[in-house]
PQR file of N, CA, C, O and H, with PARSE charges and radii, in Angstrom:
ATOM      1  N   MET A   1     -32.303 -42.565   1.537 -0.4000 1.5000
ATOM      2  CA  MET A   1     -32.359 -43.356   1.674 -0.0000 2.0000
ATOM      3  C   MET A   1     -32.447 -44.401   1.209  0.5500 1.7000
ATOM      4  O   MET A   1     -32.699 -44.616   0.023 -0.5500 1.4000
ATOM      5  N   ARG A   2     -32.188 -45.519   2.358 -0.4000 1.5000
ATOM      6  CA  ARG A   2     -31.471 -46.891   2.363 -0.0000 2.0000
ATOM      7  C   ARG A   2     -33.683 -47.268   2.985  0.5500 1.7000
ATOM      8  O   ARG A   2     -34.313 -48.308   2.792 -0.5500 1.4000
ATOM      9  H   ARG A   2     -31.983 -45.345   3.321  0.4000 1.0000
ATOM     10  N   HIS A   3     -34.062 -46.294   3.503 -0.4000 1.5000
ATOM     11  CA  HIS A   3     -35.622 -46.828   4.283 -0.0000 2.0000
ATOM     12  C   HIS A   3     -36.925 -46.381   3.082  0.5500 1.7000
ATOM     13  O   HIS A   3     -38.144 -46.528   3.170 -0.5500 1.4000
ATOM     14  H   HIS A   3     -33.551 -45.449   3.659  0.4000 1.0000
ATOM     15  N   LEU A   4     -36.502 -46.087   2.529 -0.4000 1.5000
ATOM     16  CA  LEU A   4     -37.058 -45.585   1.213 -0.0000 2.0000
ATOM     17  C   LEU A   4     -37.219 -46.447  -0.453  0.5500 1.7000
ATOM     18  O   LEU A   4     -36.586 -46.344  -1.504 -0.5500 1.4000
ATOM     19  H   LEU A   4     -35.512 -45.967   2.457  0.4000 1.0000
ATOM     20  N   GLN A   5     -38.106 -47.085  -0.123 -0.4000 1.5000
ATOM     21  CA  GLN A   5     -39.443 -47.872  -0.586 -0.0000 2.0000
ATOM     22  C   GLN A   5     -39.410 -46.950  -2.527  0.5500 1.7000
ATOM     23  O   GLN A   5     -39.497 -45.772  -2.873 -0.5500 1.4000
ATOM     24  H   GLN A   5     -38.621 -47.168   0.730  0.4000 1.0000
ATOM     25  N   PRO A   6     -39.279 -47.979  -3.137 -0.5600 1.5000
ATOM     26  CA  PRO A   6     -38.919 -47.809  -4.661  0.2800 2.0000
ATOM     27  C   PRO A   6     -41.349 -47.182  -4.798  0.5500 1.7000
ATOM     28  O   PRO A   6     -42.332 -47.543  -4.150 -0.5500 1.4000
ATOM     29  N   LEU A   7     -41.072 -45.828  -6.417 -0.4000 1.5000
ATOM     30  CA  LEU A   7     -42.636 -45.326  -6.880 -0.0000 2.0000
ATOM     31  C   LEU A   7     -43.064 -46.618  -6.883  0.5500 1.7000
ATOM     32  O   LEU A   7     -42.374 -47.637  -6.869 -0.5500 1.4000
ATOM     33  H   LEU A   7     -40.273 -45.535  -6.943  0.4000 1.0000
ATOM     34  N   PRO A   8     -44.208 -46.513  -6.902 -0.5600 1.5000
ATOM     35  CA  PRO A   8     -44.971 -47.651  -7.988  0.2800 2.0000
ATOM     36  C   PRO A   8     -44.916 -48.108  -8.692  0.5500 1.7000
ATOM     37  O   PRO A   8     -45.071 -49.327  -8.765 -0.5500 1.4000
ATOM     38  N   THR A   9     -44.550 -47.018  -9.978 -0.4000 1.5000
ATOM     39  CA  THR A   9     -43.927 -47.185 -11.340 -0.0000 2.0000
ATOM     40  C   THR A   9     -42.701 -47.765 -11.404  0.5500 1.7000
ATOM     41  O   THR A   9     -42.288 -48.385 -12.384 -0.5500 1.4000
ATOM     42  H   THR A   9     -44.424 -46.028  -9.919  0.4000 1.0000
ATOM     43  N   GLN A  10     -41.853 -47.512  -9.969 -0.4000 1.5000
ATOM     44  CA  GLN A  10     -40.539 -47.956 -10.023 -0.0000 2.0000
ATOM     45  C   GLN A  10     -39.944 -49.806  -9.874  0.5500 1.7000
ATOM     46  O   GLN A  10     -40.626 -50.590  -9.214 -0.5500 1.4000
ATOM     47  H   GLN A  10     -42.189 -47.009  -9.172  0.4000 1.0000
ATOM     48  N   SER A  11     -38.539 -50.310 -10.628 -0.4000 1.5000
ATOM     49  CA  SER A  11     -38.467 -51.501  -9.708 -0.0000 2.0000
ATOM     50  C   SER A  11     -36.870 -51.488  -9.973  0.5500 1.7000
ATOM     51  O   SER A  11     -36.215 -51.169 -10.966 -0.5500 1.4000
ATOM     52  H   SER A  11     -37.985 -49.673 -11.164  0.4000 1.0000
ATOM     53  N   PHE A  12     -36.408 -52.086  -8.355 -0.4000 1.5000
ATOM     54  CA  PHE A  12     -34.678 -51.950  -8.558 -0.0000 2.0000
ATOM     55  C   PHE A  12     -34.148 -53.303  -8.835  0.5500 1.7000
ATOM     56  O   PHE A  12     -34.381 -54.345  -8.224 -0.5500 1.4000
ATOM     57  H   PHE A  12     -36.940 -52.345  -7.549  0.4000 1.0000
ATOM     58  N   THR A  13     -32.948 -52.986 -10.472 -0.4000 1.5000
ATOM     59  CA  THR A  13     -32.490 -53.872 -10.928 -0.0000 2.0000
ATOM     60  C   THR A  13     -31.707 -55.025  -9.100  0.5500 1.7000
ATOM     61  O   THR A  13     -31.910 -54.858  -7.897 -0.5500 1.4000
ATOM     62  H   THR A  13     -32.758 -52.139 -10.969  0.4000 1.0000
ATOM     63  N   ASP A  14     -31.026 -55.854  -9.727 -0.4000 1.5000
ATOM     64  CA  ASP A  14     -30.065 -56.138  -8.736 -0.0000 2.0000
ATOM     65  C   ASP A  14     -29.121 -55.534  -7.795  0.5500 1.7000
ATOM     66  O   ASP A  14     -29.055 -55.305  -6.587 -0.5500 1.4000
ATOM     67  H   ASP A  14     -30.861 -55.990 -10.704  0.4000 1.0000
ATOM     68  N   GLU A  15     -28.518 -55.395  -8.701 -0.4000 1.5000
ATOM     69  CA  GLU A  15     -27.679 -54.041  -9.004 -0.0000 2.0000
ATOM     70  C   GLU A  15     -27.942 -52.882  -7.932  0.5500 1.7000
ATOM     71  O   GLU A  15     -27.225 -52.582  -6.978 -0.5500 1.4000
ATOM     72  H   GLU A  15     -28.571 -55.581  -9.682  0.4000 1.0000
ATOM     73  N   GLU A  16     -28.821 -52.465  -8.221 -0.4000 1.5000
ATOM     74  CA  GLU A  16     -29.098 -51.253  -8.246 -0.0000 2.0000
ATOM     75  C   GLU A  16     -30.003 -51.460  -5.619  0.5500 1.7000
ATOM     76  O   GLU A  16     -29.860 -50.629  -4.723 -0.5500 1.4000
ATOM     77  H   GLU A  16     -29.404 -52.708  -8.996  0.4000 1.0000
ATOM     78  N   LYS A  17     -30.807 -53.025  -5.551 -0.4000 1.5000
ATOM     79  CA  LYS A  17     -30.690 -53.223  -4.500 -0.0000 2.0000
ATOM     80  C   LYS A  17     -30.119 -52.706  -3.706  0.5500 1.7000
ATOM     81  O   LYS A  17     -30.304 -51.881  -2.812 -0.5500 1.4000
ATOM     82  H   LYS A  17     -30.923 -53.701  -6.279  0.4000 1.0000
ATOM     83  N   LYS A  18     -28.336 -54.064  -4.680 -0.4000 1.5000
ATOM     84  CA  LYS A  18     -27.240 -54.201  -3.454 -0.0000 2.0000
ATOM     85  C   LYS A  18     -26.613 -53.171  -3.094  0.5500 1.7000
ATOM     86  O   LYS A  18     -25.879 -53.178  -2.106 -0.5500 1.4000
ATOM     87  H   LYS A  18     -28.186 -54.734  -5.407  0.4000 1.0000
ATOM     88  N   ARG A  19     -26.856 -51.868  -4.027 -0.4000 1.5000
ATOM     89  CA  ARG A  19     -26.273 -50.377  -3.816 -0.0000 2.0000
ATOM     90  C   ARG A  19     -27.286 -49.825  -2.397  0.5500 1.7000
ATOM     91  O   ARG A  19     -26.905 -49.219  -1.395 -0.5500 1.4000
ATOM     92  H   ARG A  19     -27.453 -51.863  -4.829  0.4000 1.0000
ATOM     93  N   LEU A  20     -28.778 -50.327  -2.789 -0.4000 1.5000
ATOM     94  CA  LEU A  20     -29.198 -49.716  -1.633 -0.0000 2.0000
ATOM     95  C   LEU A  20     -28.869 -50.586   0.339  0.5500 1.7000
ATOM     96  O   LEU A  20     -28.976 -50.129   1.477 -0.5500 1.4000
ATOM     97  H   LEU A  20     -29.088 -50.819  -3.602  0.4000 1.0000
ATOM     98  N   GLU A  21     -28.550 -51.662  -0.107 -0.4000 1.5000
ATOM     99  CA  GLU A  21     -28.213 -51.938   1.467 -0.0000 2.0000
ATOM    100  C   GLU A  21     -27.225 -51.694   1.445  0.5500 1.7000
ATOM    101  O   GLU A  21     -26.812 -51.942   2.577 -0.5500 1.4000
ATOM    102  H   GLU A  21     -28.463 -52.033  -1.032  0.4000 1.0000
ATOM    103  N   ASN A  22     -25.763 -51.007   0.353 -0.4000 1.5000
ATOM    104  CA  ASN A  22     -24.831 -50.548   0.921 -0.0000 2.0000
ATOM    105  C   ASN A  22     -24.728 -49.648   1.422  0.5500 1.7000
ATOM    106  O   ASN A  22     -23.701 -49.434   2.066 -0.5500 1.4000
ATOM    107  H   ASN A  22     -26.099 -50.806  -0.567  0.4000 1.0000
ATOM    108  N   LEU A  23     -26.138 -48.358   1.328 -0.4000 1.5000
ATOM    109  CA  LEU A  23     -24.826 -47.102   1.761 -0.0000 2.0000
ATOM    110  C   LEU A  23     -24.831 -46.708   2.610  0.5500 1.7000
ATOM    111  O   LEU A  23     -25.596 -47.418   3.263 -0.5500 1.4000
ATOM    112  H   LEU A  23     -26.973 -48.531   0.805  0.4000 1.0000
ATOM    113  N   GLY A  24     -24.391 -45.769   3.364 -0.4000 1.5000
ATOM    114  CA  GLY A  24     -23.661 -45.012   4.471 -0.0000 2.0000
ATOM    115  C   GLY A  24     -22.430 -46.461   4.848  0.5500 1.7000
ATOM    116  O   GLY A  24     -21.513 -46.077   5.574 -0.5500 1.4000
ATOM    117  H   GLY A  24     -23.770 -45.192   2.834  0.4000 1.0000
ATOM    118  N   SER A  25     -22.350 -47.863   4.476 -0.4000 1.5000
ATOM    119  CA  SER A  25     -21.047 -48.855   4.455 -0.0000 2.0000
ATOM    120  C   SER A  25     -19.586 -48.242   3.722  0.5500 1.7000
ATOM    121  O   SER A  25     -18.847 -49.048   3.156 -0.5500 1.4000
ATOM    122  H   SER A  25     -23.095 -48.175   3.887  0.4000 1.0000
ATOM    123  N   ASN A  26     -19.174 -46.586   3.776 -0.4000 1.5000
ATOM    124  CA  ASN A  26     -18.628 -46.622   1.685 -0.0000 2.0000
ATOM    125  C   ASN A  26     -16.908 -47.233   3.632  0.5500 1.7000
ATOM    126  O   ASN A  26     -15.781 -47.670   3.399 -0.5500 1.4000
ATOM    127  H   ASN A  26     -19.774 -45.931   4.236  0.4000 1.0000
ATOM    128  N   GLY A  27     -17.270 -47.073   4.540 -0.4000 1.5000
ATOM    129  CA  GLY A  27     -15.974 -46.326   5.214 -0.0000 2.0000
ATOM    130  C   GLY A  27     -14.881 -45.582   5.347  0.5500 1.7000
ATOM    131  O   GLY A  27     -13.739 -45.835   5.731 -0.5500 1.4000
ATOM    132  H   GLY A  27     -18.185 -46.718   4.729  0.4000 1.0000
ATOM    133  N   ASP A  28     -15.612 -44.268   4.827 -0.4000 1.5000
ATOM    134  CA  ASP A  28     -14.657 -42.838   5.403 -0.0000 2.0000
ATOM    135  C   ASP A  28     -16.131 -42.277   6.487  0.5500 1.7000
ATOM    136  O   ASP A  28     -17.330 -42.024   6.607 -0.5500 1.4000
ATOM    137  H   ASP A  28     -16.540 -44.062   4.516  0.4000 1.0000
ATOM    138  N   VAL A  29     -14.312 -42.410   7.246 -0.4000 1.5000
ATOM    139  CA  VAL A  29     -14.525 -41.740   9.011 -0.0000 2.0000
ATOM    140  C   VAL A  29     -13.987 -40.984   8.794  0.5500 1.7000
ATOM    141  O   VAL A  29     -13.040 -40.937   8.008 -0.5500 1.4000
ATOM    142  H   VAL A  29     -13.338 -42.615   7.148  0.4000 1.0000
ATOM    143  N   LEU A  30     -14.629 -39.799   9.707 -0.4000 1.5000
ATOM    144  CA  LEU A  30     -13.632 -38.337   9.503 -0.0000 2.0000
ATOM    145  C   LEU A  30     -13.679 -38.395  10.609  0.5500 1.7000
ATOM    146  O   LEU A  30     -14.460 -39.007  11.338 -0.5500 1.4000
ATOM    147  H   LEU A  30     -15.398 -39.836  10.346  0.4000 1.0000
ATOM    148  N   ASP A  31     -12.551 -37.539  10.910 -0.4000 1.5000
ATOM    149  CA  ASP A  31     -11.374 -37.006  12.289 -0.0000 2.0000
ATOM    150  C   ASP A  31     -12.327 -35.742  12.787  0.5500 1.7000
ATOM    151  O   ASP A  31     -12.496 -34.681  12.186 -0.5500 1.4000
ATOM    152  H   ASP A  31     -11.917 -37.042  10.318  0.4000 1.0000
ATOM    153  N   LYS A  32     -12.666 -35.984  13.534 -0.4000 1.5000
ATOM    154  CA  LYS A  32     -14.019 -35.102  14.510 -0.0000 2.0000
ATOM    155  C   LYS A  32     -12.741 -33.287  15.222  0.5500 1.7000
ATOM    156  O   LYS A  32     -12.671 -32.079  15.448 -0.5500 1.4000
ATOM    157  H   LYS A  32     -12.529 -36.846  14.022  0.4000 1.0000
ATOM    158  N   SER A  33     -12.005 -34.794  15.201 -0.4000 1.5000
ATOM    159  CA  SER A  33     -10.553 -33.367  15.804 -0.0000 2.0000
ATOM    160  C   SER A  33      -9.731 -32.550  14.671  0.5500 1.7000
ATOM    161  O   SER A  33      -8.692 -31.896  14.759 -0.5500 1.4000
ATOM    162  H   SER A  33     -12.062 -35.775  15.018  0.4000 1.0000
ATOM    163  N   GLN A  34     -10.561 -32.823  13.603 -0.4000 1.5000
ATOM    164  CA  GLN A  34      -9.320 -32.314  12.669 -0.0000 2.0000
ATOM    165  C   GLN A  34     -10.575 -30.610  11.861  0.5500 1.7000
ATOM    166  O   GLN A  34     -10.383 -29.811  10.944 -0.5500 1.4000
ATOM    167  H   GLN A  34     -11.405 -33.354  13.532  0.4000 1.0000
ATOM    168  N   TRP A  35     -11.937 -30.852  13.040 -0.4000 1.5000
ATOM    169  CA  TRP A  35     -13.156 -30.182  12.331 -0.0000 2.0000
ATOM    170  C   TRP A  35     -12.524 -28.826  12.096  0.5500 1.7000
ATOM    171  O   TRP A  35     -11.341 -28.697  12.413 -0.5500 1.4000
ATOM    172  H   TRP A  35     -12.093 -31.501  13.785  0.4000 1.0000
ATOM    173  N   GLY A  36     -13.211 -27.751  11.550 -0.4000 1.5000
ATOM    174  CA  GLY A  36     -12.477 -25.877  11.194 -0.0000 2.0000
ATOM    175  C   GLY A  36     -10.565 -26.324  10.884  0.5500 1.7000
ATOM    176  O   GLY A  36     -10.020 -25.255  11.162 -0.5500 1.4000
ATOM    177  H   GLY A  36     -14.171 -27.856  11.293  0.4000 1.0000
ATOM    178  N   ASP A  37     -10.128 -26.709  10.726 -0.4000 1.5000
ATOM    179  CA  ASP A  37      -9.133 -26.912  10.037 -0.0000 2.0000
ATOM    180  C   ASP A  37      -9.151 -26.934   8.928  0.5500 1.7000
ATOM    181  O   ASP A  37      -8.249 -26.445   8.249 -0.5500 1.4000
ATOM    182  H   ASP A  37     -10.570 -27.577  10.500  0.4000 1.0000
ATOM    183  N   TRP A  38     -10.748 -27.821   8.184 -0.4000 1.5000
ATOM    184  CA  TRP A  38     -10.095 -27.671   6.749 -0.0000 2.0000
ATOM    185  C   TRP A  38     -11.950 -27.779   6.378  0.5500 1.7000
ATOM    186  O   TRP A  38     -12.746 -28.657   6.710 -0.5500 1.4000
ATOM    187  H   TRP A  38     -11.481 -28.219   8.736  0.4000 1.0000
ATOM    188  N   THR A  39     -12.243 -26.097   5.318 -0.4000 1.5000
ATOM    189  CA  THR A  39     -12.513 -26.638   4.941 -0.0000 2.0000
ATOM    190  C   THR A  39     -13.470 -27.028   3.021  0.5500 1.7000
ATOM    191  O   THR A  39     -14.627 -27.016   2.602 -0.5500 1.4000
ATOM    192  H   THR A  39     -11.596 -25.384   5.049  0.4000 1.0000
ATOM    193  N   SER A  40     -12.056 -27.322   2.437 -0.4000 1.5000
ATOM    194  CA  SER A  40     -13.464 -28.349   1.777 -0.0000 2.0000
ATOM    195  C   SER A  40     -11.603 -29.191   0.993  0.5500 1.7000
ATOM    196  O   SER A  40     -10.588 -28.777   1.554 -0.5500 1.4000
ATOM    197  H   SER A  40     -11.116 -27.333   2.777  0.4000 1.0000
ATOM    198  N   SER A  41     -11.462 -29.938   0.163 -0.4000 1.5000
ATOM    199  CA  SER A  41     -10.779 -30.653   0.036 -0.0000 2.0000
ATOM    200  C   SER A  41     -10.388 -29.438  -1.043  0.5500 1.7000
ATOM    201  O   SER A  41      -9.198 -29.607  -1.308 -0.5500 1.4000
ATOM    202  H   SER A  41     -12.286 -30.274  -0.292  0.4000 1.0000
ATOM    203  N   VAL A  42     -10.770 -28.584  -1.583 -0.4000 1.5000
ATOM    204  CA  VAL A  42      -8.943 -27.310  -2.726 -0.0000 2.0000
ATOM    205  C   VAL A  42      -9.330 -26.039  -2.341  0.5500 1.7000
ATOM    206  O   VAL A  42     -10.215 -26.051  -1.486 -0.5500 1.4000
ATOM    207  H   VAL A  42     -11.736 -28.447  -1.367  0.4000 1.0000
ATOM    208  N   VAL A  43      -9.110 -25.404  -2.548 -0.4000 1.5000
ATOM    209  CA  VAL A  43      -8.052 -24.051  -2.318 -0.0000 2.0000
ATOM    210  C   VAL A  43      -9.206 -22.927  -1.794  0.5500 1.7000
ATOM    211  O   VAL A  43      -9.675 -22.593  -2.882 -0.5500 1.4000
ATOM    212  H   VAL A  43      -8.391 -25.395  -3.242  0.4000 1.0000
ATOM    213  N   ASN A  44      -9.918 -22.172  -0.810 -0.4000 1.5000
ATOM    214  CA  ASN A  44     -10.651 -21.870  -1.158 -0.0000 2.0000
ATOM    215  C   ASN A  44     -10.490 -20.501  -1.916  0.5500 1.7000
ATOM    216  O   ASN A  44      -9.506 -20.908  -2.535 -0.5500 1.4000
ATOM    217  H   ASN A  44      -9.537 -22.444   0.073  0.4000 1.0000
ATOM    218  N   HIS A  45     -10.677 -18.884  -2.502 -0.4000 1.5000
ATOM    219  CA  HIS A  45     -10.782 -18.128  -2.362 -0.0000 2.0000
ATOM    220  C   HIS A  45     -12.055 -16.681  -2.901  0.5500 1.7000
ATOM    221  O   HIS A  45     -12.926 -16.658  -3.770 -0.5500 1.4000
ATOM    222  H   HIS A  45     -11.476 -18.554  -1.999  0.4000 1.0000
ATOM    223  N   GLN A  46     -11.703 -15.907  -2.147 -0.4000 1.5000
ATOM    224  CA  GLN A  46     -12.868 -14.743  -1.447 -0.0000 2.0000
ATOM    225  C   GLN A  46     -12.722 -14.699  -3.146  0.5500 1.7000
ATOM    226  O   GLN A  46     -11.616 -14.878  -3.656 -0.5500 1.4000
ATOM    227  H   GLN A  46     -10.995 -15.926  -1.441  0.4000 1.0000
ATOM    228  N   VAL A  47     -13.773 -14.478  -3.867 -0.4000 1.5000
ATOM    229  CA  VAL A  47     -13.934 -13.199  -5.188 -0.0000 2.0000
ATOM    230  C   VAL A  47     -15.143 -12.684  -5.342  0.5500 1.7000
ATOM    231  O   VAL A  47     -15.996 -12.935  -4.491 -0.5500 1.4000
ATOM    232  H   VAL A  47     -14.672 -14.332  -3.453  0.4000 1.0000
ATOM    233  N   THR A  48     -15.507 -11.706  -6.674 -0.4000 1.5000
ATOM    234  CA  THR A  48     -15.924 -10.415  -6.613 -0.0000 2.0000
ATOM    235  C   THR A  48     -17.462 -11.399  -7.719  0.5500 1.7000
ATOM    236  O   THR A  48     -17.373 -12.333  -8.515 -0.5500 1.4000
ATOM    237  H   THR A  48     -14.814 -11.502  -7.365  0.4000 1.0000
ATOM    238  N   ALA A  49     -18.534 -10.702  -7.289 -0.4000 1.5000
ATOM    239  CA  ALA A  49     -19.533 -11.672  -8.873 -0.0000 2.0000
ATOM    240  C   ALA A  49     -18.826 -11.099  -9.654  0.5500 1.7000
ATOM    241  O   ALA A  49     -18.767 -12.020 -10.468 -0.5500 1.4000
ATOM    242  H   ALA A  49     -18.606  -9.943  -6.642  0.4000 1.0000
ATOM    243  N   GLU A  50     -17.981 -10.004 -10.273 -0.4000 1.5000
ATOM    244  CA  GLU A  50     -17.620  -9.581 -11.712 -0.0000 2.0000
ATOM    245  C   GLU A  50     -17.036 -10.538 -11.668  0.5500 1.7000
ATOM    246  O   GLU A  50     -17.449 -11.434 -12.404 -0.5500 1.4000
ATOM    247  H   GLU A  50     -18.029  -9.256  -9.612  0.4000 1.0000
ATOM    248  N   GLN A  51     -15.461 -10.913 -10.556 -0.4000 1.5000
ATOM    249  CA  GLN A  51     -14.700 -12.345 -11.188 -0.0000 2.0000
ATOM    250  C   GLN A  51     -15.234 -13.459 -11.773  0.5500 1.7000
ATOM    251  O   GLN A  51     -14.906 -14.200 -12.700 -0.5500 1.4000
ATOM    252  H   GLN A  51     -15.126 -10.185  -9.958  0.4000 1.0000
ATOM    253  N   VAL A  52     -16.563 -13.359 -10.632 -0.4000 1.5000
ATOM    254  CA  VAL A  52     -17.382 -15.272 -11.402 -0.0000 2.0000
ATOM    255  C   VAL A  52     -18.126 -14.503 -12.264  0.5500 1.7000
ATOM    256  O   VAL A  52     -19.079 -15.240 -12.010 -0.5500 1.4000
ATOM    257  H   VAL A  52     -16.829 -12.757  -9.879  0.4000 1.0000
ATOM    258  N   LEU A  53     -18.603 -13.695 -13.066 -0.4000 1.5000
ATOM    259  CA  LEU A  53     -19.366 -12.923 -14.272 -0.0000 2.0000
ATOM    260  C   LEU A  53     -18.465 -13.438 -15.057  0.5500 1.7000
ATOM    261  O   LEU A  53     -18.728 -14.297 -15.898 -0.5500 1.4000
ATOM    262  H   LEU A  53     -17.829 -13.097 -13.273  0.4000 1.0000
ATOM    263  N   GLU A  54     -16.886 -12.778 -14.774 -0.4000 1.5000
ATOM    264  CA  GLU A  54     -15.848 -12.796 -15.815 -0.0000 2.0000
ATOM    265  C   GLU A  54     -15.588 -13.628 -16.389  0.5500 1.7000
ATOM    266  O   GLU A  54     -15.493 -13.504 -17.610 -0.5500 1.4000
ATOM    267  H   GLU A  54     -16.672 -12.080 -14.090  0.4000 1.0000
ATOM    268  N   GLY A  55     -15.232 -15.509 -15.423 -0.4000 1.5000
ATOM    269  CA  GLY A  55     -15.287 -16.305 -16.171 -0.0000 2.0000
ATOM    270  C   GLY A  55     -13.513 -16.499 -14.586  0.5500 1.7000
ATOM    271  O   GLY A  55     -12.837 -17.430 -14.148 -0.5500 1.4000
ATOM    272  H   GLY A  55     -15.309 -15.609 -14.431  0.4000 1.0000
ATOM    273  N   LEU A  56     -13.541 -15.930 -14.502 -0.4000 1.5000
ATOM    274  CA  LEU A  56     -12.640 -15.814 -12.725 -0.0000 2.0000
ATOM    275  C   LEU A  56     -10.855 -16.432 -13.443  0.5500 1.7000
ATOM    276  O   LEU A  56      -9.878 -17.031 -12.992 -0.5500 1.4000
ATOM    277  H   LEU A  56     -14.090 -15.174 -14.858  0.4000 1.0000
ATOM    278  N   GLY A  57     -11.215 -15.915 -14.570 -0.4000 1.5000
ATOM    279  CA  GLY A  57      -9.736 -15.481 -15.346 -0.0000 2.0000
ATOM    280  C   GLY A  57      -8.606 -14.704 -14.819  0.5500 1.7000
ATOM    281  O   GLY A  57      -7.382 -14.837 -14.830 -0.5500 1.4000
ATOM    282  H   GLY A  57     -12.008 -15.428 -14.937  0.4000 1.0000
ATOM    283  N   SER A  58      -9.398 -13.890 -14.377 -0.4000 1.5000
ATOM    284  CA  SER A  58      -8.547 -12.439 -12.996 -0.0000 2.0000
ATOM    285  C   SER A  58      -7.600 -13.130 -11.816  0.5500 1.7000
ATOM    286  O   SER A  58      -6.686 -12.541 -11.238 -0.5500 1.4000
ATOM    287  H   SER A  58     -10.393 -13.782 -14.368  0.4000 1.0000
ATOM    288  N   LEU A  59      -8.201 -15.138 -11.473 -0.4000 1.5000
ATOM    289  CA  LEU A  59      -8.512 -15.900 -10.698 -0.0000 2.0000
ATOM    290  C   LEU A  59      -6.578 -15.884 -10.251  0.5500 1.7000
ATOM    291  O   LEU A  59      -6.109 -16.914 -10.735 -0.5500 1.4000
ATOM    292  H   LEU A  59      -8.943 -15.616 -11.943  0.4000 1.0000
ATOM    293  N   GLU A  60      -5.642 -15.196  -9.646 -0.4000 1.5000
ATOM    294  CA  GLU A  60      -4.904 -15.948  -9.390 -0.0000 2.0000
ATOM    295  C   GLU A  60      -4.650 -16.915  -8.076  0.5500 1.7000
ATOM    296  O   GLU A  60      -4.831 -16.761  -6.868 -0.5500 1.4000
ATOM    297  H   GLU A  60      -6.023 -14.359  -9.253  0.4000 1.0000
ATOM    298  N   TYR A  61      -4.059 -18.165  -9.035 -0.4000 1.5000
ATOM    299  CA  TYR A  61      -3.816 -19.711  -8.096 -0.0000 2.0000
ATOM    300  C   TYR A  61      -3.032 -19.587  -7.345  0.5500 1.7000
ATOM    301  O   TYR A  61      -2.008 -19.008  -7.708 -0.5500 1.4000
ATOM    302  H   TYR A  61      -3.912 -18.290 -10.016  0.4000 1.0000
ATOM    303  N   THR A  62      -3.120 -19.985  -6.189 -0.4000 1.5000
ATOM    304  CA  THR A  62      -1.900 -19.262  -5.192 -0.0000 2.0000
ATOM    305  C   THR A  62      -2.306 -20.557  -4.147  0.5500 1.7000
ATOM    306  O   THR A  62      -3.364 -21.100  -3.829 -0.5500 1.4000
ATOM    307  H   THR A  62      -3.952 -20.455  -5.895  0.4000 1.0000
ATOM    308  N   ARG A  63      -0.870 -20.742  -3.796 -0.4000 1.5000
ATOM    309  CA  ARG A  63      -1.068 -22.544  -1.966 -0.0000 2.0000
ATOM    310  C   ARG A  63      -0.766 -21.379  -0.209  0.5500 1.7000
ATOM    311  O   ARG A  63      -0.792 -21.915   0.899 -0.5500 1.4000
ATOM    312  H   ARG A  63      -0.010 -20.301  -4.055  0.4000 1.0000
TER
END
């Protein structure tokens, strides 16, 4: 994104330019030794298509 130019009909505000300059500099660091231990930041549940279509009301939330 940082390297893309605005569209011909587009112009960036000063705030947008500042945000563009900071892309990729948020400071987050991934600990590669933990890869494979976490699949997401929430608990994952396997569900059926029927459960999804019914709104997951039948899903029990357990840890």
